[in-house]
Tab-separated table of C-alpha atoms and ligand atoms in Angstrom:
chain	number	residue	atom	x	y	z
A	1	UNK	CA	-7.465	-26.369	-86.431
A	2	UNK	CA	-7.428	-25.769	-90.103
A	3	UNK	CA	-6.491	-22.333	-91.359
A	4	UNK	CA	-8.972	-20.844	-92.941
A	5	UNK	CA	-9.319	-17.928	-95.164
A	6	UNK	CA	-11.005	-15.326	-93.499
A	7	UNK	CA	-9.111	-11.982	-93.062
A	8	UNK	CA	-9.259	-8.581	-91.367
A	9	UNK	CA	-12.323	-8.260	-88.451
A	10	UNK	CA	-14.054	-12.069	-88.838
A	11	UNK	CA	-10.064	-13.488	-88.696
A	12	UNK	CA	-9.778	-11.466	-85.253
A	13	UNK	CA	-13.426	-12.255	-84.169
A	14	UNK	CA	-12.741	-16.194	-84.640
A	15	UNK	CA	-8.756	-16.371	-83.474
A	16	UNK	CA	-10.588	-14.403	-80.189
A	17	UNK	CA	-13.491	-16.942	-79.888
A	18	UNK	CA	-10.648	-20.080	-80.711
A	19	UNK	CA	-8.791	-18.079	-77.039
A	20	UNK	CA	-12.000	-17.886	-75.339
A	21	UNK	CA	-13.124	-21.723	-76.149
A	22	UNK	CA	-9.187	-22.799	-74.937
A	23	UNK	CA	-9.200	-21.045	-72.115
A	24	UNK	CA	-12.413	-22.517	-71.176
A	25	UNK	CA	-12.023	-25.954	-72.510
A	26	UNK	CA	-8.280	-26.202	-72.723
A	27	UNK	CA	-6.305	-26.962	-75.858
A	28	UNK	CA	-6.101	-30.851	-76.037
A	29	UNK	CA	-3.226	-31.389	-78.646
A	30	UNK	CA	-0.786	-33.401	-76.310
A	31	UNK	CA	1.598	-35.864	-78.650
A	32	UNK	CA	2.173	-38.334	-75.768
A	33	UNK	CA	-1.830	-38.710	-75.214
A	34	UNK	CA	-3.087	-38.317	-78.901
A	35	UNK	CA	-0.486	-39.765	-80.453
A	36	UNK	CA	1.799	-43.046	-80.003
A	37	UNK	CA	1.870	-46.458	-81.456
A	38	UNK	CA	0.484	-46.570	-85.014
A	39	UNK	CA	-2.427	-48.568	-85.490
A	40	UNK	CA	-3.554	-48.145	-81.951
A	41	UNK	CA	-7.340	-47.011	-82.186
A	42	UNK	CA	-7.735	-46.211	-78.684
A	43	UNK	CA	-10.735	-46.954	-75.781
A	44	UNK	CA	-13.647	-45.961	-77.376
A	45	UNK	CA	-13.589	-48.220	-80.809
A	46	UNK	CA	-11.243	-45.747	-83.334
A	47	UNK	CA	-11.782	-44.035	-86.345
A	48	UNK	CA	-15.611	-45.518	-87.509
A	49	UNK	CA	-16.930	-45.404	-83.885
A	50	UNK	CA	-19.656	-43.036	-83.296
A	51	UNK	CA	-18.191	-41.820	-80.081
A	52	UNK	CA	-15.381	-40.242	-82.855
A	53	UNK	CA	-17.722	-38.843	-84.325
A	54	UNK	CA	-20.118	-37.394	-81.713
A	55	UNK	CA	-17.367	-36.132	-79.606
A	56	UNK	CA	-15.417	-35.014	-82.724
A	57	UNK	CA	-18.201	-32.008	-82.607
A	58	UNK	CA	-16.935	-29.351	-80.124
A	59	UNK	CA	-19.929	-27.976	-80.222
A	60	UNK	CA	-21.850	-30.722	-79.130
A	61	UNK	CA	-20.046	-31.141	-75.885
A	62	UNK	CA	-19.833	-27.590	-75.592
A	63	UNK	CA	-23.790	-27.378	-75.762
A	64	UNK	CA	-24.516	-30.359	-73.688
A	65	UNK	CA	-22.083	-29.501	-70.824
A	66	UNK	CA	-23.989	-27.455	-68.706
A	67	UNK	CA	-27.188	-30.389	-68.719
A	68	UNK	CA	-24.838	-33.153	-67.909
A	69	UNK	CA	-23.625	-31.969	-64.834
A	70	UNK	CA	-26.843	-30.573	-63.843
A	71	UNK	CA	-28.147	-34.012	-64.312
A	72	UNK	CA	-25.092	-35.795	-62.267
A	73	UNK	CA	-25.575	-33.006	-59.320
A	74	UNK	CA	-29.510	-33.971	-59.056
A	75	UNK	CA	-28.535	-36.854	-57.368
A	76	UNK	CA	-27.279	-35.525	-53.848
A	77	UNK	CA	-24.500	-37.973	-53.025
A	78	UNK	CA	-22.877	-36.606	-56.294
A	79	UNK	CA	-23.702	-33.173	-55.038
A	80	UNK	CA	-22.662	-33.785	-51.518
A	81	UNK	CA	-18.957	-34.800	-52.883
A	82	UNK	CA	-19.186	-31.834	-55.585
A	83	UNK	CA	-19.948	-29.441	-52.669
A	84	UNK	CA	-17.323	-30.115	-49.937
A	85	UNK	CA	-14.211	-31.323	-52.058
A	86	UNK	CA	-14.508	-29.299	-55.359
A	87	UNK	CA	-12.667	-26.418	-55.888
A	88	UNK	CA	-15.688	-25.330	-58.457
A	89	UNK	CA	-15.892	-21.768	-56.759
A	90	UNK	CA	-12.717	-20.917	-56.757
A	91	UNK	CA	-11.342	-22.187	-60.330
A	92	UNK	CA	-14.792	-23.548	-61.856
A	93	UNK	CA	-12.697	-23.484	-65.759
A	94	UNK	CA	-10.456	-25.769	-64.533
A	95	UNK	CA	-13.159	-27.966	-63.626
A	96	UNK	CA	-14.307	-27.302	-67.625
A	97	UNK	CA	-10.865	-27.910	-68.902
A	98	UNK	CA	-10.793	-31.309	-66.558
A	99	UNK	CA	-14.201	-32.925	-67.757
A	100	UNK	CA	-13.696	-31.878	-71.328
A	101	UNK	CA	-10.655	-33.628	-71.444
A	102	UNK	CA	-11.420	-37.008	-69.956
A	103	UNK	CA	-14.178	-37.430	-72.281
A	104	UNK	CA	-11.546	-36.103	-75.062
A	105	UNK	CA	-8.660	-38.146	-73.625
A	106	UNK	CA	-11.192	-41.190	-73.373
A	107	UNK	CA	-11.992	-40.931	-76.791
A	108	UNK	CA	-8.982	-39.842	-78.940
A	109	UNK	CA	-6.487	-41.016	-76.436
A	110	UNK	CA	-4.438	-43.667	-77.338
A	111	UNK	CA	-4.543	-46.904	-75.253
A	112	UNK	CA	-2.194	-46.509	-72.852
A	113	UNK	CA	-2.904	-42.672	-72.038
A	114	UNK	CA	-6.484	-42.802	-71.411
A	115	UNK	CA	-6.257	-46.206	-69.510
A	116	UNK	CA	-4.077	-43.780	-67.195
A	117	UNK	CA	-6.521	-40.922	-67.480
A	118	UNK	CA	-9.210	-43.231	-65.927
A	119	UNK	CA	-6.586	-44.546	-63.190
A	120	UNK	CA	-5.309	-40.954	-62.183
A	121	UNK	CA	-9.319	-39.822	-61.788
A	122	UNK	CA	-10.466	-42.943	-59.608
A	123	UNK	CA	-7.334	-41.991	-57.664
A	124	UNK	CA	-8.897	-38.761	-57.160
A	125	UNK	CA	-12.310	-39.881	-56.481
A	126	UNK	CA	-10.929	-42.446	-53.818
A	127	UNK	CA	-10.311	-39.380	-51.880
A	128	UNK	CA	-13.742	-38.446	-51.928
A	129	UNK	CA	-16.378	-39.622	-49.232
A	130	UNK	CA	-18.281	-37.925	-46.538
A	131	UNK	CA	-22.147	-37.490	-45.405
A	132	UNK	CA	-24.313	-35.484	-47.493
A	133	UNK	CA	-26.411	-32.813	-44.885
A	134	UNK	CA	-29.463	-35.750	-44.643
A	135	UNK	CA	-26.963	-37.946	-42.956
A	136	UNK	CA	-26.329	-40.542	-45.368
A	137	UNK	CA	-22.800	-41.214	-46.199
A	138	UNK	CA	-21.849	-41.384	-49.783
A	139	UNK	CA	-18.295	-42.311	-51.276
A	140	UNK	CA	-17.502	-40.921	-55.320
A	141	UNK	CA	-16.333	-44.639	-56.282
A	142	UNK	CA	-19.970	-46.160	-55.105
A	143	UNK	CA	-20.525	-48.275	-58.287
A	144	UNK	CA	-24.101	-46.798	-58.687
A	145	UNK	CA	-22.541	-43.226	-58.349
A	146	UNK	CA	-19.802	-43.645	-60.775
A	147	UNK	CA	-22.633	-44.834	-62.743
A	148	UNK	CA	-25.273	-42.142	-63.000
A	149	UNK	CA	-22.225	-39.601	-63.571
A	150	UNK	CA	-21.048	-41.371	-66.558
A	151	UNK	CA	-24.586	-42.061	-68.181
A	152	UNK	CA	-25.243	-38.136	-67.752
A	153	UNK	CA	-22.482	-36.990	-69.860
A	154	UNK	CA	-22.823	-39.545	-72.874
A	155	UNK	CA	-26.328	-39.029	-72.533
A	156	UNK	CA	-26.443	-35.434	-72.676
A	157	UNK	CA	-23.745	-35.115	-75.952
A	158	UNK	CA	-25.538	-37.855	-77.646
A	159	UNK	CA	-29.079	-35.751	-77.404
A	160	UNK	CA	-27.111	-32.490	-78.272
A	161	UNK	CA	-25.559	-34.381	-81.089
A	162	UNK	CA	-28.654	-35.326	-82.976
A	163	UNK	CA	-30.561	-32.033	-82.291
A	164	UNK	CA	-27.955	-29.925	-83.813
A	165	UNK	CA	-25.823	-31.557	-85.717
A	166	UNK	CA	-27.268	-34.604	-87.439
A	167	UNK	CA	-30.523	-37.084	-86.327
A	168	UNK	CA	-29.030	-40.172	-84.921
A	169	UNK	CA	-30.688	-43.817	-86.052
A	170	UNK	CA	-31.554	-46.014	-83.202
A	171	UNK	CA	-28.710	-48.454	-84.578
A	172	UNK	CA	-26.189	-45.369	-84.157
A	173	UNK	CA	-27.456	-44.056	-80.732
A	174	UNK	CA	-27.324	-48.313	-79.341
A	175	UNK	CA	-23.824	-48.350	-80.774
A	176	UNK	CA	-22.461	-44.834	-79.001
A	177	UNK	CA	-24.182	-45.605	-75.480
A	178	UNK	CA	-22.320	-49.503	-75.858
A	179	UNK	CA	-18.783	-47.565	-76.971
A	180	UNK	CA	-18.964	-45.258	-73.939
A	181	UNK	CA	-20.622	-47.697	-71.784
A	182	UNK	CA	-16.824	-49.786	-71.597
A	183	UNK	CA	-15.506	-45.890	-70.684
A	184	UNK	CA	-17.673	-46.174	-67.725
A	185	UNK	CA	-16.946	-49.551	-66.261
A	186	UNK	CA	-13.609	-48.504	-66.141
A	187	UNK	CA	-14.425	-45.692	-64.799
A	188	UNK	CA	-15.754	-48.062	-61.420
A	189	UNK	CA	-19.532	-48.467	-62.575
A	190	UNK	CA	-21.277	-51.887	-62.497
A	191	UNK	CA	-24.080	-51.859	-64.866
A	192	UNK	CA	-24.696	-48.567	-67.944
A	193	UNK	CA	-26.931	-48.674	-70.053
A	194	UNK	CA	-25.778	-50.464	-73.487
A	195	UNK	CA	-29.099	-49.393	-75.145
A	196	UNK	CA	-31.270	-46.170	-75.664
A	197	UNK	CA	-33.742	-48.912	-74.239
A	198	UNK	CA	-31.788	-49.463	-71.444
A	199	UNK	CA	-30.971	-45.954	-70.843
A	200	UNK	CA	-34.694	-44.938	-70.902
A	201	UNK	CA	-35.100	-47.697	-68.149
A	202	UNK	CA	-32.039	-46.796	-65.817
A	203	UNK	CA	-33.267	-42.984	-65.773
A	204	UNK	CA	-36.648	-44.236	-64.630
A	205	UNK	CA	-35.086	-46.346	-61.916
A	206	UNK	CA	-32.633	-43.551	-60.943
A	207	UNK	CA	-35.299	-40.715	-60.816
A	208	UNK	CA	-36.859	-41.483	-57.482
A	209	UNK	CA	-33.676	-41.172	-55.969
A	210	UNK	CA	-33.121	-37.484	-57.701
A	211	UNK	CA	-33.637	-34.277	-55.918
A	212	UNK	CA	-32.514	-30.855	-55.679
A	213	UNK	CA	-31.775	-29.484	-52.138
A	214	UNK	CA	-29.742	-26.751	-50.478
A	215	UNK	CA	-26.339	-27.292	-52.146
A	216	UNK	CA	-27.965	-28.009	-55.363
A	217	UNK	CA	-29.710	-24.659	-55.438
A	218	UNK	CA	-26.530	-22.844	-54.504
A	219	UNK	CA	-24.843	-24.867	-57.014
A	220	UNK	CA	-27.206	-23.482	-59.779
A	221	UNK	CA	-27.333	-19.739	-57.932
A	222	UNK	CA	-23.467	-20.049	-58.718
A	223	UNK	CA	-23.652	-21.240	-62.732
A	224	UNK	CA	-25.834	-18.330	-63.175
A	225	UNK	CA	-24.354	-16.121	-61.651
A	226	UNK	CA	-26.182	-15.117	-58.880
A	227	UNK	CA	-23.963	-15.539	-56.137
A	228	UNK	CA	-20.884	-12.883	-55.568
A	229	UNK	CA	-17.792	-15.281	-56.246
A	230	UNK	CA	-17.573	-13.789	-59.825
A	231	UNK	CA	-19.676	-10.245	-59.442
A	232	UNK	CA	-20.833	-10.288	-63.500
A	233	UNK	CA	-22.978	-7.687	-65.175
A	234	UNK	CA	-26.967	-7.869	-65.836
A	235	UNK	CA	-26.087	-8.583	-69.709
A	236	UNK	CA	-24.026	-12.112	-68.431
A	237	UNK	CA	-26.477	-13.037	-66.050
A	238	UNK	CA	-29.087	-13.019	-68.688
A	239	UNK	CA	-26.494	-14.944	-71.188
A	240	UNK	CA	-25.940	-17.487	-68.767
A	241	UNK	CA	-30.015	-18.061	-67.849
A	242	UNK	CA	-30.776	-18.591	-71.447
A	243	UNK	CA	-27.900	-21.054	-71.521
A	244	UNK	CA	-28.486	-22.796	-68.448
A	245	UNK	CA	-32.200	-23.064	-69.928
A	246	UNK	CA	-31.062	-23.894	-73.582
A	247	UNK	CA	-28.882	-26.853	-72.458
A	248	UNK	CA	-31.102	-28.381	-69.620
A	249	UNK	CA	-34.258	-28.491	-73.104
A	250	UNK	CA	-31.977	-31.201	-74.329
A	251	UNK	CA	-32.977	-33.115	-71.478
A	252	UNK	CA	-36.545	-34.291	-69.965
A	253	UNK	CA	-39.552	-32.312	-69.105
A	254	UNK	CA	-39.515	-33.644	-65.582
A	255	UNK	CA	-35.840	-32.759	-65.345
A	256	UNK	CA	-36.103	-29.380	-66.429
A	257	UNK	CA	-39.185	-28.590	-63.843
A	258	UNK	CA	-36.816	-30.606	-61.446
A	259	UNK	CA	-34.118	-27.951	-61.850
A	260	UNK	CA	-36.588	-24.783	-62.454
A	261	UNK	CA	-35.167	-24.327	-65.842
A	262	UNK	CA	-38.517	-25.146	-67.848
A	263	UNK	CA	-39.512	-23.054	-70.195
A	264	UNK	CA	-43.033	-22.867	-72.388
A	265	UNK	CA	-42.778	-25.239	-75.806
A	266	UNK	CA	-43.043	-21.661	-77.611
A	267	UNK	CA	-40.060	-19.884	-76.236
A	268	UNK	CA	-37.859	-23.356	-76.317
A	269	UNK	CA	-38.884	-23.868	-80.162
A	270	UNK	CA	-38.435	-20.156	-80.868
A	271	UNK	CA	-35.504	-18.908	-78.446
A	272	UNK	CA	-33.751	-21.415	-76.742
A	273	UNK	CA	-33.059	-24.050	-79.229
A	274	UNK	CA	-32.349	-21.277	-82.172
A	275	UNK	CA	-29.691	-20.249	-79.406
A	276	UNK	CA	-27.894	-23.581	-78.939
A	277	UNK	CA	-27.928	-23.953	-82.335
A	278	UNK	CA	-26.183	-20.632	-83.345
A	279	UNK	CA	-23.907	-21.746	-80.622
A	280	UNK	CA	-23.254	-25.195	-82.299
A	281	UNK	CA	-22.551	-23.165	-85.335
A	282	UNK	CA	-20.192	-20.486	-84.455
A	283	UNK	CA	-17.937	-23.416	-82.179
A	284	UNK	CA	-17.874	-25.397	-85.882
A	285	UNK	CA	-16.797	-22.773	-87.388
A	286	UNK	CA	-13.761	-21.565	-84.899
A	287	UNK	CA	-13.180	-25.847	-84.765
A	288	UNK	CA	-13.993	-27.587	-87.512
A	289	UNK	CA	-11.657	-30.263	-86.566
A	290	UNK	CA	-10.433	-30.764	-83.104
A	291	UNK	CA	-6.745	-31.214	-83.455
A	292	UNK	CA	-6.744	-34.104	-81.246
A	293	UNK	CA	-9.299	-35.993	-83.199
A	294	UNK	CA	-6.628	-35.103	-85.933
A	295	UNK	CA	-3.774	-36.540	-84.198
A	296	UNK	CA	-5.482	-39.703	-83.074
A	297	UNK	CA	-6.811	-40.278	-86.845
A	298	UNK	CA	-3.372	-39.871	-88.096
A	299	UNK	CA	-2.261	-42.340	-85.202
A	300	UNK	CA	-5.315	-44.964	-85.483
A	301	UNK	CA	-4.591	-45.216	-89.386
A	302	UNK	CA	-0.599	-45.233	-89.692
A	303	UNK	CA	-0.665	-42.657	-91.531
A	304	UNK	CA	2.591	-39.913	-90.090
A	305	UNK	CA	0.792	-36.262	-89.155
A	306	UNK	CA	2.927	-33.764	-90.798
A	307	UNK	CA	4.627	-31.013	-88.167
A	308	UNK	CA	2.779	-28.404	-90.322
A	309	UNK	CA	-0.623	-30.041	-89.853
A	310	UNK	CA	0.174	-30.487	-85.969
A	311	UNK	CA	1.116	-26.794	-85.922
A	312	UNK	CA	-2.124	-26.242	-87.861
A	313	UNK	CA	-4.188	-27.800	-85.807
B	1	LIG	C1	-17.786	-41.674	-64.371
B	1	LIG	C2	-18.059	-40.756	-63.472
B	1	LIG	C3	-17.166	-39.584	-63.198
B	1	LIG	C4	-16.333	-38.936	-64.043
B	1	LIG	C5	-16.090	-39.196	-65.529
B	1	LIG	C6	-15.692	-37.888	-63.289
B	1	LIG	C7	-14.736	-37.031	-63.786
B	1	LIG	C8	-13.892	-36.298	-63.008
B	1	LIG	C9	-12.687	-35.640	-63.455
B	1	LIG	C10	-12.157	-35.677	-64.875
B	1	LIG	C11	-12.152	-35.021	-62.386
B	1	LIG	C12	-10.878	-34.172	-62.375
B	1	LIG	C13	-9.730	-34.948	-61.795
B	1	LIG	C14	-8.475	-34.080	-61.692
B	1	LIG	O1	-8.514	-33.079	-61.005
B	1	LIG	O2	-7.534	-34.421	-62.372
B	1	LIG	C15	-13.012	-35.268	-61.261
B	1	LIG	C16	-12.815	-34.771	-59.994
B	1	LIG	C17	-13.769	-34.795	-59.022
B	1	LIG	N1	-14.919	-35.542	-59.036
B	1	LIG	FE1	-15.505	-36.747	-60.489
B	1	LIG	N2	-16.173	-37.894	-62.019
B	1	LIG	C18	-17.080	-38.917	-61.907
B	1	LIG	C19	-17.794	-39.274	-60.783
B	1	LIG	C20	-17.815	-38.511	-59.626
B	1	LIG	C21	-18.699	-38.722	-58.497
B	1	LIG	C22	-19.706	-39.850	-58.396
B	1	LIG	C23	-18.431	-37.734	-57.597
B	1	LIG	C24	-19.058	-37.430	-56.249
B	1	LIG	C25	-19.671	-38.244	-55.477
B	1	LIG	C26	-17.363	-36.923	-58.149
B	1	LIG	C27	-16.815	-35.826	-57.537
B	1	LIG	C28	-15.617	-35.268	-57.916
B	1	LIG	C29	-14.899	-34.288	-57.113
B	1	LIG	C30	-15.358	-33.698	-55.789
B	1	LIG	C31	-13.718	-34.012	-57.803
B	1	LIG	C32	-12.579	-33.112	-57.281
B	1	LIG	C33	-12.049	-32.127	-58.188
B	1	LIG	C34	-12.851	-30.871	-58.414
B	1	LIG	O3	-13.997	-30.959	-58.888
B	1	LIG	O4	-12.340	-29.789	-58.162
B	1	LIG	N3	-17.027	-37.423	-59.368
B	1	LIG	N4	-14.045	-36.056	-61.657
C-alpha cells in the first residue's frame, strides 16, 4: 500500500482498519505467486484486462462477498458440501482469507502459481461428495456445480464494481465475464457464461433449481450472527443485517426475497446502498492499490519492483 500522509488519530484509525481488512482478507503480497518471470501477464489477460481492474478494487470484492456466496449456497448441493465438510463455524476468516485469494491469486498470479492455485482447490473439492438431507447425492467437482459457484462470484464483483466504483459498458462487462469465464473452466466447469447475455440466460435456467432449506437458513442465522458460535453484541448484529442486506441489493429482486434479505426501494436507495458505498470508500482509502496488483504490474511489464515499493506496499 502506498504511504500516505495522514498523521496522528486518522494515521491510527486507517493502519487499524489496513489490520482489520488483513486479518479478514489476508495480506496477499507473496513474491513466488505475484511475482516471477517478466513479461508473464498471468490467467486472467494482464495489465489492460478488466478483471485487473475490477478485482484491483478491494472494495469491490469486499462489498460483493457476502452476495456471492449467498448466491452459490442457494443452490443446495453447494450447500449440502458447504455444510458437512466446511470448517465455516469454527474458522469462518479463514474461509474469507481462502476465497479472496483464489480470485486474487487467479488474477494477479503469475502463470504458473495460479495454474497451481486451481489444481491444489480441485484437489480439495475432489474430497467433497455426499447426499444433501433430500437424498440426492451431489459431488463439489459436478461440472454444473463448479459452474454456478464460479458465475456467482464474478457476477457479484462485476455488479458491485459498476454500482460503486465506475458504470461498466456492455463491451467491458462481455469482456470481464469472457476473462473469468477461462478461470472457471479450469476450475472443472463445462459451459459459463461469456456474455452479460448469456449470464442473464444461465441464471434463468439455474433458478428453478435454487432454494433455501434447513442448512441454508442456519447458514444465514450464522453470518448474522444469530447463532451462539461467536456470542456478538446487539450493535454487531445490527452491522451485520444491514450488510448482509446491503450486499444481497446488488443482486436480483427474486434473489433477495429468496434469501429474506429484501428491503423496500426507499430504504435500499436511502440506507443500504449509501452504506456499501461508504464502505467502498473507506476500503479505497486504507488500499488504494493492492500490493499484489502492484507486484504483478511490475512483473507483467518488465519493469523490476523496487524493495522499498514491495515494503510499501
Ligand atoms: C469455481 C467454483 C469454486 C471455487 C472458486 C471454490 C473455491 C474454494 C476455495 C478457494 C477453497 C479453499 C481451499 C483450501 O482450503 O485451500 C474451497 C474449499 C471448499 N469448497 Fe469450494 N469452490 C468452488 C466450488 C465448490 C462447490 C461446488 C462446493 C460444494 C459442492 C464447494 C465446497 C467447498 C468446501 C466444502 C470446501 C472445504 C473448505 C472449507 O470451506 O472449509 N466448493 N473452495
Amino acid at each position: 500500500m502506498t504511504p500516505s500522509p495522514e498523521t496522528g488519530w486518522l494515521a491510527r484509525w486507517k493502519r487499524d482498519l489496513a489490520a482489520a481488512i488483513e486479518e479478514g482478507g489476508g495480506r496477499h503480497d507473496e513474491v513466488e505467486i505475484y511475482g516471477g518471470e517478466l513479461g508473464d501477464p498471468g490467467l486472467a489477460g494482464g495489465p489492460d484486462s478488466m478483471s485487473w481492474e475490477i478485482h484491483g478494487d478491494l472494495a469491490s470484492l469486499v462489498v460483493a462477498g457476502t452476495a456471492a456466496i449467498l448466491m452459490e449456497l442457494l443452490h443446495p448441493s453447494v450447500m449440502a458440501g458447504v455444510f458437512t465438510h466446511s470448517a465455516y463455524r469454527t474458522d469462518p476468516l479463514r474461509r474469507a482469507r481462502n476465497t479472496l485469494g483464489y480470485v486474487l491469486r487467479t488474477t494477479f498470479g503469475n502463470t504458473a502459481a495460479a495454474t497451481r492455485v486451481i489444481e491444489g482447490v480441485k484437489k480439495v473439492h475432489s474430497r467433497i461428495e455426499g447426499t444433501r438431507p433430500d437424498g440426492v447425492p451431489y459431488r463439489a467437482l459436478d461440472p454444473e456445480l463448479i459452474g454456478w459457484v464460479h458465475t456467482a462470484i464474478p457476477w457479484a464483483v462485476m455488479t458491485a464494481y459498476d454500482r460503486y466504483r465506475r458504470p461498466l459498458s456492455r463491451e467491458e462487462k462481455d469482456r470481464y465475464l469472457r476473462e473469468q469465464a477461462l478461470i472457471g473452466r479450469m476450475g472443472g466447469a463445462e459451459r459459463v457464461p461469456e456474455s452479460v447475455d448469456e449470464l442473464e440466460a444461465y441464471v434463468e435456467r439455474m433458478r428453478p433449481l435454487l432454494s433455501m432449506n434447513e442448512q441454508t437458513h442456519s447458514f444465514l442465522d450464522f453470518l448474522a450472527g444469530r447463532t451462539d458460535d461467536f456470542p456478538i453484541g446487539a450493535r454487531e448484529r445490527f452491522d451485520r443485517w444491514v450488510a448482509i442486506r446491503a450486499s444481497m441489493s446488488l443482486m436480483p429482486e427474486w434473489a433477495q426475497r429468496l434469501t429474506g434479505t429484501w428491503q423496500p426501494s426507499l430504504v435500499q436507495r436511502l440506507w443500504l446502498r449509501p452504506a456499501d458505498q461508504l464502505k467502498a470508500r473507506i476500503v479505497r482509502w486504507v488500499y488504494p492499490e493492492l500490493p499484489c496488483k502492484q507486484m504483478a504490474l511490475a512483473r507483467a511489464t518488465g519493469r523490476r519492483l523496487e524493495t522499498t515499493e514491495i515494503a510499501a506496499a
